[in-house]
Structure formats: C-alpha cells, structure tokens
C-alpha cells in the first residue's frame, strides 16, 4: 500500500511502475490532480503537467487528467468537484471491467487454452482488470482449460504479477518465456490470445506492452483469435493511426548493464488488421 500526498508523488509512482496498467494510471492521475489545492488554478495546471509527463503511451492518463481539470475549473467548490470526478472515473472503470469480462467471456467461450501477455488484472485496472477479467470470467463459467502466461520482458509483469493474480484466483496456468509463445501458438495448443491495451488509435491500431505484436503475427499465422480488451477510455479518437502513438522509451539500464548500447521501448503497435476483436465495456468491435 502506497500513501501518496501530492500529484508529484503520484507521478513518481507512475513513472517507476509502482502504479501501472493503462486504466489504473488514469484513475491514479485523476486522484493526483485532486490532491492539489483546487482553489489555485496554477497549482492544478502544474500538477497536470507533472502527471502528463510521467508516461506517454497510455492515453487514459491524458483522458483522466482532462476530466478532473474540467470538473474543477467550472465548479463553485473546485476541490470537491475534482475529488468527485476522480471517484466517478474510478467507478466507471470498475463497471467497465465487469462489462468487459462479460462481453469477452461470451466471445471466447470455446477457446480452451488462452495465452496472455503482461498484467491486465486487478493490479492494472480498477475492478477485475481487462484481459485478465475476461479470463477470470471464463474460469468462473467453467469455460477455461488453462492460461499460458508470458514472462513479459523486461520488467516481468507476467511472471511477477499475472502469476500472482492467477494463483490467488485458483486458475490453472503455465509461465513461458516470451520467445516461446509464438512457437506454442504455431504448435496448435493455444485456442486464443487476449491482451490489454494502452492506446487504441482511431483506425484500430493497438499499442500494448512490447512483445504484443509478435503474438498477433503468430495468432494470424495460426488462424486463432487475437483479442484486445480495454475500456473506451483507452481509445484515442484524436490519434489517427498507430504510427502517431508515442512509444515510451525506458532507461536501457532495465535491460542491459551500464555502458552496453541498448534500447528499451516499453510498447509496440499491432496493426488493426491483425486484431480479431476489440472488447470494450460497450460491446465487441470486430
Ligand atoms: O508498462 P505497463 O506495465 O504499464 O504496461 C501495461 C500493459 O501493457 C497492459 O497490457 C495495459 O496497460 C492494459 S492494463 C489493463
């Protein structure tokens, strides 16, 4: 449990991934704005700037900051209005998570073995999460054989967080290294791939944790569904296509010893043509 007292604290927690996952980043940023003295418009703008700079790819951050700022600006009591809006965002994301779970479970009821990447559960989004919420719902309905979890290099969200969540949920899983996943998909033992998303462009291209694109290619080659789950707060209608999405470049020290020339992109873009369906709280877009 983290106790964060200022927008700068929240931004720092987001930057170092103590708070991560697109919907949760958005909710936290909303509360981050609400922590600042709302009577001082310049304090709110500064807070927004600090939070916006924390991570560039998940659009939920920008959406939540914008909402809380707008709510505070026009209000008689800006502090209460900011807090109420931050709470509303959290409640909406919780409800979205449940709806995504239902829609996604309907779509993937026959998949059997499902492969997932990164962490998209209750540690990444309010409520039950996104892709992992679909998996949990399938398990609850008795429609899931097991989950194949990728490690998710470089920071191991799959190995450290998804395995923890699946263990707690009592859902059978196996962990594999990222490089093993395309081969397992090609072998025919995976029924579907489901992942979350950090930004969906207006044309349907999807930015998600680095390593997602190879899974989409493998799924297309094996002719199995490649499904993306996320709330509509992750859709960026102002962003025409995947090439317009800013991909966060993290410190190479996360992947290589100091002095080794290394590059560390945190996300990649999967073209819409490789996405079988996008599951949102409003339903399934094919
Ligand atoms: O760098 P992270 O751990 O924030 O990346 C998270 C992801 O890529 C998730 O798939 C995405 O945010 C959706 S979380 C429900």
PDB file of C-alpha atoms and ligand atoms in Angstrom:
ATOM      1  CA  UNK A   1       0.000   0.000   0.000  1.00  0.00           C
ATOM      2  CA  UNK A   2       1.401   3.368  -1.010  1.00  0.00           C
ATOM      3  CA  UNK A   3       0.489   6.616   0.697  1.00  0.00           C
ATOM      4  CA  UNK A   4       0.797   9.436  -1.843  1.00  0.00           C
ATOM      5  CA  UNK A   5       0.218  13.024  -0.780  1.00  0.00           C
ATOM      6  CA  UNK A   6       0.880  15.146  -3.858  1.00  0.00           C
ATOM      7  CA  UNK A   7       0.497  14.985  -7.617  1.00  0.00           C
ATOM      8  CA  UNK A   8       4.297  14.730  -7.816  1.00  0.00           C
ATOM      9  CA  UNK A   9       4.196  11.637  -5.551  1.00  0.00           C
ATOM     10  CA  UNK A  10       1.599  10.057  -7.831  1.00  0.00           C
ATOM     11  CA  UNK A  11       3.592  10.955 -10.951  1.00  0.00           C
ATOM     12  CA  UNK A  12       6.696   9.395  -9.415  1.00  0.00           C
ATOM     13  CA  UNK A  13       4.799   6.185  -8.568  1.00  0.00           C
ATOM     14  CA  UNK A  14       3.518   6.022 -12.154  1.00  0.00           C
ATOM     15  CA  UNK A  15       6.969   6.685 -13.631  1.00  0.00           C
ATOM     16  CA  UNK A  16       8.606   3.872 -11.653  1.00  0.00           C
ATOM     17  CA  UNK A  17       5.665   1.494 -12.333  1.00  0.00           C
ATOM     18  CA  UNK A  18       4.585   1.216  -8.695  1.00  0.00           C
ATOM     19  CA  UNK A  19       1.238   2.149 -10.258  1.00  0.00           C
ATOM     20  CA  UNK A  20       0.864   0.765 -13.775  1.00  0.00           C
ATOM     21  CA  UNK A  21      -1.614  -0.558 -16.307  1.00  0.00           C
ATOM     22  CA  UNK A  22      -3.439   1.930 -18.509  1.00  0.00           C
ATOM     23  CA  UNK A  23      -6.792   2.214 -16.642  1.00  0.00           C
ATOM     24  CA  UNK A  24      -5.107   2.348 -13.234  1.00  0.00           C
ATOM     25  CA  UNK A  25      -2.653   5.023 -14.393  1.00  0.00           C
ATOM     26  CA  UNK A  26      -5.666   7.112 -15.449  1.00  0.00           C
ATOM     27  CA  UNK A  27      -7.507   6.681 -12.158  1.00  0.00           C
ATOM     28  CA  UNK A  28      -4.383   7.431 -10.114  1.00  0.00           C
ATOM     29  CA  UNK A  29      -3.662  10.554 -12.170  1.00  0.00           C
ATOM     30  CA  UNK A  30      -7.229  11.761 -11.567  1.00  0.00           C
ATOM     31  CA  UNK A  31      -6.719  11.429  -7.814  1.00  0.00           C
ATOM     32  CA  UNK A  32      -3.290  13.037  -8.221  1.00  0.00           C
ATOM     33  CA  UNK A  33      -4.931  16.205  -9.526  1.00  0.00           C
ATOM     34  CA  UNK A  34      -7.498  16.058  -6.725  1.00  0.00           C
ATOM     35  CA  UNK A  35      -4.679  16.035  -4.138  1.00  0.00           C
ATOM     36  CA  UNK A  36      -3.594  19.544  -5.132  1.00  0.00           C
ATOM     37  CA  UNK A  37      -5.125  22.780  -3.739  1.00  0.00           C
ATOM     38  CA  UNK A  38      -8.002  23.105  -6.174  1.00  0.00           C
ATOM     39  CA  UNK A  39      -8.592  26.763  -5.363  1.00  0.00           C
ATOM     40  CA  UNK A  40      -5.310  27.605  -7.088  1.00  0.00           C
ATOM     41  CA  UNK A  41      -5.719  27.110 -10.856  1.00  0.00           C
ATOM     42  CA  UNK A  42      -1.989  27.365 -11.478  1.00  0.00           C
ATOM     43  CA  UNK A  43      -1.335  24.543  -8.965  1.00  0.00           C
ATOM     44  CA  UNK A  44      -3.777  22.346 -10.864  1.00  0.00           C
ATOM     45  CA  UNK A  45      -2.158  23.118 -14.214  1.00  0.00           C
ATOM     46  CA  UNK A  46       1.300  22.379 -12.798  1.00  0.00           C
ATOM     47  CA  UNK A  47       0.028  19.105 -11.335  1.00  0.00           C
ATOM     48  CA  UNK A  48      -1.449  18.170 -14.702  1.00  0.00           C
ATOM     49  CA  UNK A  49       1.855  18.871 -16.405  1.00  0.00           C
ATOM     50  CA  UNK A  50       3.833  16.739 -13.954  1.00  0.00           C
ATOM     51  CA  UNK A  51       1.373  13.859 -14.260  1.00  0.00           C
ATOM     52  CA  UNK A  52       1.184  14.046 -18.075  1.00  0.00           C
ATOM     53  CA  UNK A  53       4.968  13.774 -18.245  1.00  0.00           C
ATOM     54  CA  UNK A  54       5.022  10.604 -16.129  1.00  0.00           C
ATOM     55  CA  UNK A  55       4.389   8.167 -19.025  1.00  0.00           C
ATOM     56  CA  UNK A  56       3.493   8.961 -22.635  1.00  0.00           C
ATOM     57  CA  UNK A  57       1.752   5.921 -24.142  1.00  0.00           C
ATOM     58  CA  UNK A  58      -1.378   5.103 -22.091  1.00  0.00           C
ATOM     59  CA  UNK A  59      -3.986   7.645 -23.172  1.00  0.00           C
ATOM     60  CA  UNK A  60      -6.032   7.023 -20.021  1.00  0.00           C
ATOM     61  CA  UNK A  61      -3.631   9.367 -18.249  1.00  0.00           C
ATOM     62  CA  UNK A  62      -4.465  12.283 -20.528  1.00  0.00           C
ATOM     63  CA  UNK A  63      -8.203  11.496 -20.524  1.00  0.00           C
ATOM     64  CA  UNK A  64      -8.469  11.370 -16.725  1.00  0.00           C
ATOM     65  CA  UNK A  65      -6.370  14.496 -16.177  1.00  0.00           C
ATOM     66  CA  UNK A  66      -8.525  16.413 -18.660  1.00  0.00           C
ATOM     67  CA  UNK A  67     -11.747  15.306 -16.993  1.00  0.00           C
ATOM     68  CA  UNK A  68     -10.685  16.239 -13.465  1.00  0.00           C
ATOM     69  CA  UNK A  69      -9.299  19.609 -14.590  1.00  0.00           C
ATOM     70  CA  UNK A  70     -12.541  20.462 -16.453  1.00  0.00           C
ATOM     71  CA  UNK A  71     -14.654  19.454 -13.443  1.00  0.00           C
ATOM     72  CA  UNK A  72     -12.595  21.642 -11.073  1.00  0.00           C
ATOM     73  CA  UNK A  73     -12.409  24.665 -13.378  1.00  0.00           C
ATOM     74  CA  UNK A  74     -16.094  25.416 -13.623  1.00  0.00           C
ATOM     75  CA  UNK A  75     -17.093  24.487 -10.048  1.00  0.00           C
ATOM     76  CA  UNK A  76     -18.080  26.630  -7.042  1.00  0.00           C
ATOM     77  CA  UNK A  77     -16.169  24.193  -4.862  1.00  0.00           C
ATOM     78  CA  UNK A  78     -13.261  23.053  -7.097  1.00  0.00           C
ATOM     79  CA  UNK A  79     -11.744  20.675  -4.502  1.00  0.00           C
ATOM     80  CA  UNK A  80     -14.958  18.680  -4.029  1.00  0.00           C
ATOM     81  CA  UNK A  81     -15.628  18.723  -7.761  1.00  0.00           C
ATOM     82  CA  UNK A  82     -12.139  17.388  -8.543  1.00  0.00           C
ATOM     83  CA  UNK A  83     -12.425  14.609  -5.977  1.00  0.00           C
ATOM     84  CA  UNK A  84     -15.936  13.684  -7.129  1.00  0.00           C
ATOM     85  CA  UNK A  85     -14.743  13.445 -10.735  1.00  0.00           C
ATOM     86  CA  UNK A  86     -11.746  11.289  -9.774  1.00  0.00           C
ATOM     87  CA  UNK A  87     -14.123   8.980  -7.876  1.00  0.00           C
ATOM     88  CA  UNK A  88     -16.502   8.903 -10.857  1.00  0.00           C
ATOM     89  CA  UNK A  89     -13.647   7.817 -13.147  1.00  0.00           C
ATOM     90  CA  UNK A  90     -12.747   5.014 -10.757  1.00  0.00           C
ATOM     91  CA  UNK A  91     -16.382   3.860 -10.524  1.00  0.00           C
ATOM     92  CA  UNK A  92     -16.783   3.948 -14.298  1.00  0.00           C
ATOM     93  CA  UNK A  93     -13.627   1.888 -14.781  1.00  0.00           C
ATOM     94  CA  UNK A  94     -14.862  -0.672 -12.228  1.00  0.00           C
ATOM     95  CA  UNK A  95     -18.150  -1.029 -14.069  1.00  0.00           C
ATOM     96  CA  UNK A  96     -16.291  -1.189 -17.402  1.00  0.00           C
ATOM     97  CA  UNK A  97     -14.160  -4.036 -16.088  1.00  0.00           C
ATOM     98  CA  UNK A  98     -17.244  -6.128 -15.263  1.00  0.00           C
ATOM     99  CA  UNK A  99     -18.823  -5.423 -18.642  1.00  0.00           C
ATOM    100  CA  UNK A 100     -15.579  -6.259 -20.493  1.00  0.00           C
ATOM    101  CA  UNK A 101     -15.422  -9.554 -18.573  1.00  0.00           C
ATOM    102  CA  UNK A 102     -18.958 -10.464 -19.689  1.00  0.00           C
ATOM    103  CA  UNK A 103     -18.550  -9.470 -23.335  1.00  0.00           C
ATOM    104  CA  UNK A 104     -15.141 -11.112 -23.623  1.00  0.00           C
ATOM    105  CA  UNK A 105     -16.269 -14.349 -21.977  1.00  0.00           C
ATOM    106  CA  UNK A 106     -19.100 -14.585 -24.487  1.00  0.00           C
ATOM    107  CA  UNK A 107     -16.629 -14.158 -27.327  1.00  0.00           C
ATOM    108  CA  UNK A 108     -14.012 -16.660 -26.107  1.00  0.00           C
ATOM    109  CA  UNK A 109     -16.229 -19.335 -24.556  1.00  0.00           C
ATOM    110  CA  UNK A 110     -14.825 -22.079 -26.796  1.00  0.00           C
ATOM    111  CA  UNK A 111     -11.151 -21.144 -26.750  1.00  0.00           C
ATOM    112  CA  UNK A 112      -9.938 -23.668 -24.113  1.00  0.00           C
ATOM    113  CA  UNK A 113      -6.292 -22.654 -23.656  1.00  0.00           C
ATOM    114  CA  UNK A 114      -5.736 -18.885 -23.672  1.00  0.00           C
ATOM    115  CA  UNK A 115      -2.395 -17.096 -23.910  1.00  0.00           C
ATOM    116  CA  UNK A 116      -1.962 -13.650 -22.356  1.00  0.00           C
ATOM    117  CA  UNK A 117       0.843 -11.098 -22.108  1.00  0.00           C
ATOM    118  CA  UNK A 118       1.834  -8.592 -19.423  1.00  0.00           C
ATOM    119  CA  UNK A 119      -0.525  -7.991 -16.474  1.00  0.00           C
ATOM    120  CA  UNK A 120      -4.075  -6.857 -17.052  1.00  0.00           C
ATOM    121  CA  UNK A 121      -5.846  -7.870 -13.856  1.00  0.00           C
ATOM    122  CA  UNK A 122      -6.817  -6.173 -10.605  1.00  0.00           C
ATOM    123  CA  UNK A 123      -3.262  -4.832 -10.281  1.00  0.00           C
ATOM    124  CA  UNK A 124      -3.616  -2.960 -13.591  1.00  0.00           C
ATOM    125  CA  UNK A 125      -7.174  -1.641 -13.606  1.00  0.00           C
ATOM    126  CA  UNK A 126      -9.950  -0.939 -11.117  1.00  0.00           C
ATOM    127  CA  UNK A 127     -12.263  -3.891 -10.540  1.00  0.00           C
ATOM    128  CA  UNK A 128     -11.092  -7.172 -12.064  1.00  0.00           C
ATOM    129  CA  UNK A 129      -8.997  -5.681 -14.855  1.00  0.00           C
ATOM    130  CA  UNK A 130      -9.393  -6.091 -18.619  1.00  0.00           C
ATOM    131  CA  UNK A 131      -7.980  -9.139 -20.445  1.00  0.00           C
ATOM    132  CA  UNK A 132      -7.446 -10.943 -17.144  1.00  0.00           C
ATOM    133  CA  UNK A 133     -11.033 -10.121 -16.144  1.00  0.00           C
ATOM    134  CA  UNK A 134     -12.193 -11.976 -19.271  1.00  0.00           C
ATOM    135  CA  UNK A 135     -10.003 -14.930 -18.319  1.00  0.00           C
ATOM    136  CA  UNK A 136     -11.358 -14.899 -14.742  1.00  0.00           C
ATOM    137  CA  UNK A 137     -14.927 -14.775 -16.024  1.00  0.00           C
ATOM    138  CA  UNK A 138     -14.301 -17.711 -18.383  1.00  0.00           C
ATOM    139  CA  UNK A 139     -12.889 -19.675 -15.432  1.00  0.00           C
ATOM    140  CA  UNK A 140     -15.900 -18.762 -13.275  1.00  0.00           C
ATOM    141  CA  UNK A 141     -18.180 -20.036 -16.041  1.00  0.00           C
ATOM    142  CA  UNK A 142     -16.217 -23.300 -16.317  1.00  0.00           C
ATOM    143  CA  UNK A 143     -15.181 -22.420 -19.874  1.00  0.00           C
ATOM    144  CA  UNK A 144     -11.415 -22.222 -19.468  1.00  0.00           C
ATOM    145  CA  UNK A 145      -8.882 -25.029 -19.651  1.00  0.00           C
ATOM    146  CA  UNK A 146      -5.764 -23.110 -18.630  1.00  0.00           C
ATOM    147  CA  UNK A 147      -3.798 -19.939 -19.240  1.00  0.00           C
ATOM    148  CA  UNK A 148      -0.365 -19.592 -20.796  1.00  0.00           C
ATOM    149  CA  UNK A 149       1.344 -16.544 -19.277  1.00  0.00           C
ATOM    150  CA  UNK A 150       4.306 -14.855 -20.932  1.00  0.00           C
ATOM    151  CA  UNK A 151       7.064 -13.550 -18.651  1.00  0.00           C
ATOM    152  CA  UNK A 152       6.821 -10.110 -20.268  1.00  0.00           C
ATOM    153  CA  UNK A 153      10.348  -8.836 -20.537  1.00  0.00           C
ATOM    154  CA  UNK A 154      11.952  -6.644 -19.447  1.00  0.00           C
ATOM    155  CA  UNK A 155      10.146  -5.987 -16.167  1.00  0.00           C
ATOM    156  CA  UNK A 156       8.315  -9.316 -15.878  1.00  0.00           C
ATOM    157  CA  UNK A 157       4.761  -8.122 -15.266  1.00  0.00           C
ATOM    158  CA  UNK A 158       3.564 -11.547 -16.465  1.00  0.00           C
ATOM    159  CA  UNK A 159       5.943 -13.588 -14.333  1.00  0.00           C
ATOM    160  CA  UNK A 160       5.587 -11.423 -11.222  1.00  0.00           C
ATOM    161  CA  UNK A 161       2.028 -10.077 -11.317  1.00  0.00           C
ATOM    162  CA  UNK A 162      -0.145 -12.244 -13.582  1.00  0.00           C
ATOM    163  CA  UNK A 163       1.044 -15.475 -11.975  1.00  0.00           C
ATOM    164  CA  UNK A 164       0.289 -13.943  -8.553  1.00  0.00           C
ATOM    165  CA  UNK A 165      -3.208 -12.939  -9.613  1.00  0.00           C
ATOM    166  CA  UNK A 166      -3.993 -16.288 -11.292  1.00  0.00           C
ATOM    167  CA  UNK A 167      -2.709 -18.194  -8.249  1.00  0.00           C
ATOM    168  CA  UNK A 168      -4.981 -16.178  -5.974  1.00  0.00           C
ATOM    169  CA  UNK A 169      -7.906 -16.778  -8.315  1.00  0.00           C
ATOM    170  CA  UNK A 170      -7.198 -20.530  -8.392  1.00  0.00           C
ATOM    171  CA  UNK A 171      -6.939 -20.520 -12.193  1.00  0.00           C
ATOM    172  CA  UNK A 172      -4.561 -23.091 -13.761  1.00  0.00           C
ATOM    173  CA  UNK A 173      -1.669 -21.546 -15.668  1.00  0.00           C
ATOM    174  CA  UNK A 174       1.807 -22.122 -17.023  1.00  0.00           C
ATOM    175  CA  UNK A 175       4.505 -19.493 -17.348  1.00  0.00           C
ATOM    176  CA  UNK A 176       6.623 -19.369 -20.521  1.00  0.00           C
ATOM    177  CA  UNK A 177       9.415 -17.067 -21.659  1.00  0.00           C
ATOM    178  CA  UNK A 178       8.311 -14.503 -24.239  1.00  0.00           C
ATOM    179  CA  UNK A 179      10.314 -16.127 -27.014  1.00  0.00           C
ATOM    180  CA  UNK A 180       8.477 -19.446 -26.528  1.00  0.00           C
ATOM    181  CA  UNK A 181       4.996 -18.019 -27.116  1.00  0.00           C
ATOM    182  CA  UNK A 182       4.904 -17.790 -30.947  1.00  0.00           C
ATOM    183  CA  UNK A 183       6.142 -21.388 -31.238  1.00  0.00           C
ATOM    184  CA  UNK A 184       3.469 -22.637 -28.825  1.00  0.00           C
ATOM    185  CA  UNK A 185       0.825 -20.784 -30.825  1.00  0.00           C
ATOM    186  CA  UNK A 186       2.130 -22.362 -34.056  1.00  0.00           C
ATOM    187  CA  UNK A 187       2.025 -25.826 -32.472  1.00  0.00           C
ATOM    188  CA  UNK A 188      -1.764 -25.593 -32.210  1.00  0.00           C
ATOM    189  CA  UNK A 189      -2.068 -25.808 -28.431  1.00  0.00           C
ATOM    190  CA  UNK A 190      -3.358 -22.246 -27.927  1.00  0.00           C
ATOM    191  CA  UNK A 191      -7.037 -21.513 -28.659  1.00  0.00           C
ATOM    192  CA  UNK A 192      -6.864 -17.710 -28.484  1.00  0.00           C
ATOM    193  CA  UNK A 193      -4.654 -14.816 -27.418  1.00  0.00           C
ATOM    194  CA  UNK A 194      -6.065 -11.991 -25.297  1.00  0.00           C
ATOM    195  CA  UNK A 195      -4.172  -8.886 -24.217  1.00  0.00           C
ATOM    196  CA  UNK A 196      -4.896  -5.421 -22.852  1.00  0.00           C
ATOM    197  CA  UNK A 197      -4.083  -2.101 -24.489  1.00  0.00           C
ATOM    198  CA  UNK A 198      -2.522   1.252 -23.651  1.00  0.00           C
ATOM    199  CA  UNK A 199      -3.834   3.269 -26.568  1.00  0.00           C
ATOM    200  CA  UNK A 200      -6.111   2.322 -29.435  1.00  0.00           C
ATOM    201  CA  UNK A 201      -5.845   4.674 -32.414  1.00  0.00           C
ATOM    202  CA  UNK A 202      -8.897   5.791 -34.370  1.00  0.00           C
ATOM    203  CA  UNK A 203      -8.136   3.237 -37.096  1.00  0.00           C
ATOM    204  CA  UNK A 204      -7.992   0.387 -34.558  1.00  0.00           C
ATOM    205  CA  UNK A 205      -4.204   0.015 -34.321  1.00  0.00           C
ATOM    206  CA  UNK A 206      -3.271  -1.014 -30.782  1.00  0.00           C
ATOM    207  CA  UNK A 207      -0.317  -0.031 -28.612  1.00  0.00           C
ATOM    208  CA  UNK A 208       0.360  -2.519 -25.839  1.00  0.00           C
ATOM    209  CA  UNK A 209       3.286  -3.933 -23.867  1.00  0.00           C
ATOM    210  CA  UNK A 210       6.313  -4.677 -26.034  1.00  0.00           C
ATOM    211  CA  UNK A 211       6.068  -8.235 -27.315  1.00  0.00           C
ATOM    212  CA  UNK A 212       2.380  -7.999 -28.179  1.00  0.00           C
ATOM    213  CA  UNK A 213       2.947  -7.594 -31.936  1.00  0.00           C
ATOM    214  CA  UNK A 214       4.808 -10.929 -32.351  1.00  0.00           C
ATOM    215  CA  UNK A 215       1.886 -12.646 -30.593  1.00  0.00           C
ATOM    216  CA  UNK A 216      -0.552 -11.059 -33.062  1.00  0.00           C
ATOM    217  CA  UNK A 217       1.578 -12.204 -36.014  1.00  0.00           C
ATOM    218  CA  UNK A 218       1.747 -15.736 -34.626  1.00  0.00           C
ATOM    219  CA  UNK A 219      -2.004 -15.786 -33.947  1.00  0.00           C
ATOM    220  CA  UNK A 220      -2.735 -14.644 -37.505  1.00  0.00           C
ATOM    221  CA  UNK A 221      -0.427 -17.307 -38.942  1.00  0.00           C
ATOM    222  CA  UNK A 222      -2.115 -19.981 -36.806  1.00  0.00           C
ATOM    223  CA  UNK A 223      -5.582 -18.611 -37.621  1.00  0.00           C
ATOM    224  CA  UNK A 224      -6.603 -18.249 -33.962  1.00  0.00           C
ATOM    225  CA  UNK A 225      -8.353 -15.175 -32.486  1.00  0.00           C
ATOM    226  CA  UNK A 226      -6.168 -12.306 -31.312  1.00  0.00           C
ATOM    227  CA  UNK A 227      -8.384 -10.315 -28.980  1.00  0.00           C
ATOM    228  CA  UNK A 228      -7.694  -6.952 -27.319  1.00  0.00           C
ATOM    229  CA  UNK A 229      -9.633  -5.963 -24.194  1.00  0.00           C
ATOM    230  CA  UNK A 230      -9.838  -2.416 -22.844  1.00  0.00           C
ATOM    231  CA  UNK A 231     -12.236   0.290 -21.730  1.00  0.00           C
ATOM    232  CA  UNK A 232     -13.273   3.017 -24.171  1.00  0.00           C
ATOM    233  CA  UNK A 233     -11.117   5.394 -22.075  1.00  0.00           C
ATOM    234  CA  UNK A 234      -8.159   3.715 -23.822  1.00  0.00           C
ATOM    235  CA  UNK A 235      -9.425   4.654 -27.290  1.00  0.00           C
ATOM    236  CA  UNK A 236      -7.840   7.821 -28.650  1.00  0.00           C
ATOM    237  CA  UNK A 237     -10.056   9.197 -31.393  1.00  0.00           C
ATOM    238  CA  UNK A 238      -7.687  12.133 -31.848  1.00  0.00           C
ATOM    239  CA  UNK A 239      -4.895   9.757 -32.829  1.00  0.00           C
ATOM    240  CA  UNK A 240      -5.334   8.699 -36.470  1.00  0.00           C
ATOM    241  CA  UNK A 241      -3.179   5.550 -36.513  1.00  0.00           C
ATOM    242  CA  UNK A 242      -0.560   3.537 -34.703  1.00  0.00           C
ATOM    243  CA  UNK A 243       2.298   5.494 -36.253  1.00  0.00           C
ATOM    244  CA  UNK A 244       1.060   8.560 -34.337  1.00  0.00           C
ATOM    245  CA  UNK A 245       1.293   6.825 -30.951  1.00  0.00           C
ATOM    246  CA  UNK A 246       4.253   7.876 -28.833  1.00  0.00           C
ATOM    247  CA  UNK A 247       6.064   4.759 -27.657  1.00  0.00           C
ATOM    248  CA  UNK A 248       7.669   5.140 -24.255  1.00  0.00           C
ATOM    249  CA  UNK A 249      11.428   4.555 -24.342  1.00  0.00           C
ATOM    250  CA  UNK A 250      12.555   3.483 -20.877  1.00  0.00           C
ATOM    251  CA  UNK A 251      16.030   3.603 -19.369  1.00  0.00           C
ATOM    252  CA  UNK A 252      18.267   0.963 -21.022  1.00  0.00           C
ATOM    253  CA  UNK A 253      19.572   0.102 -17.554  1.00  0.00           C
ATOM    254  CA  UNK A 254      16.383  -2.002 -17.215  1.00  0.00           C
ATOM    255  CA  UNK A 255      17.671  -4.347 -19.935  1.00  0.00           C
ATOM    256  CA  UNK A 256      21.441  -4.067 -20.083  1.00  0.00           C
ATOM    257  CA  UNK A 257      24.467  -3.314 -17.930  1.00  0.00           C
ATOM    258  CA  UNK A 258      25.644   0.293 -17.886  1.00  0.00           C
ATOM    259  CA  UNK A 259      27.731   1.094 -20.942  1.00  0.00           C
ATOM    260  CA  UNK A 260      26.116  -1.532 -23.192  1.00  0.00           C
ATOM    261  CA  UNK A 261      24.389   0.186 -26.142  1.00  0.00           C
ATOM    262  CA  UNK A 262      20.750  -0.847 -25.631  1.00  0.00           C
ATOM    263  CA  UNK A 263      17.282   0.341 -26.476  1.00  0.00           C
ATOM    264  CA  UNK A 264      14.231  -0.268 -24.279  1.00  0.00           C
ATOM    265  CA  UNK A 265      10.880   0.503 -25.920  1.00  0.00           C
ATOM    266  CA  UNK A 266       8.095  -0.313 -23.445  1.00  0.00           C
ATOM    267  CA  UNK A 267       5.341  -0.859 -26.029  1.00  0.00           C
ATOM    268  CA  UNK A 268       4.775  -1.919 -29.616  1.00  0.00           C
ATOM    269  CA  UNK A 269       1.959  -1.335 -32.083  1.00  0.00           C
ATOM    270  CA  UNK A 270      -0.201  -4.081 -33.543  1.00  0.00           C
ATOM    271  CA  UNK A 271      -1.970  -3.066 -36.763  1.00  0.00           C
ATOM    272  CA  UNK A 272      -5.756  -3.258 -36.681  1.00  0.00           C
ATOM    273  CA  UNK A 273      -5.701  -5.852 -39.474  1.00  0.00           C
ATOM    274  CA  UNK A 274      -4.218  -8.372 -37.017  1.00  0.00           C
ATOM    275  CA  UNK A 275      -6.809  -7.699 -34.295  1.00  0.00           C
ATOM    276  CA  UNK A 276      -9.758 -10.107 -34.447  1.00  0.00           C
ATOM    277  CA  UNK A 277     -11.849  -8.112 -31.979  1.00  0.00           C
ATOM    278  CA  UNK A 278     -11.655  -5.257 -29.509  1.00  0.00           C
ATOM    279  CA  UNK A 279     -13.697  -5.934 -26.356  1.00  0.00           C
ATOM    280  CA  UNK A 280     -14.872  -2.781 -24.590  1.00  0.00           C
ATOM    281  CA  UNK A 281     -17.497  -2.157 -21.919  1.00  0.00           C
ATOM    282  CA  UNK A 282     -19.900  -1.199 -24.704  1.00  0.00           C
ATOM    283  CA  UNK A 283     -19.509  -4.489 -26.526  1.00  0.00           C
ATOM    284  CA  UNK A 284     -17.326  -6.259 -29.063  1.00  0.00           C
ATOM    285  CA  UNK A 285     -15.948  -4.452 -32.124  1.00  0.00           C
ATOM    286  CA  UNK A 286     -14.791  -6.924 -34.790  1.00  0.00           C
TER     287      UNK A 286
HETATM  288  O1  LIG B   1       4.241  -0.913 -18.589  1.00  0.00           O
HETATM  289  P1  LIG B   1       2.929  -1.377 -18.022  1.00  0.00           P
HETATM  290  O2  LIG B   1       3.084  -2.482 -17.042  1.00  0.00           O
HETATM  291  O3  LIG B   1       2.097  -0.235 -17.508  1.00  0.00           O
HETATM  292  O4  LIG B   1       2.175  -1.966 -19.298  1.00  0.00           O
HETATM  293  C1  LIG B   1       0.861  -2.453 -19.119  1.00  0.00           C
HETATM  294  C2  LIG B   1       0.255  -3.014 -20.342  1.00  0.00           C
HETATM  295  O5  LIG B   1       0.842  -3.016 -21.409  1.00  0.00           O
HETATM  296  C3  LIG B   1      -1.143  -3.527 -20.227  1.00  0.00           C
HETATM  297  O6  LIG B   1      -1.382  -4.526 -21.164  1.00  0.00           O
HETATM  298  C4  LIG B   1      -2.144  -2.372 -20.465  1.00  0.00           C
HETATM  299  O7  LIG B   1      -1.789  -1.242 -19.739  1.00  0.00           O
HETATM  300  C5  LIG B   1      -3.524  -2.765 -20.112  1.00  0.00           C
HETATM  301  S1  LIG B   1      -3.743  -2.968 -18.370  1.00  0.00           S
HETATM  302  C6  LIG B   1      -5.341  -3.436 -18.103  1.00  0.00           C
END
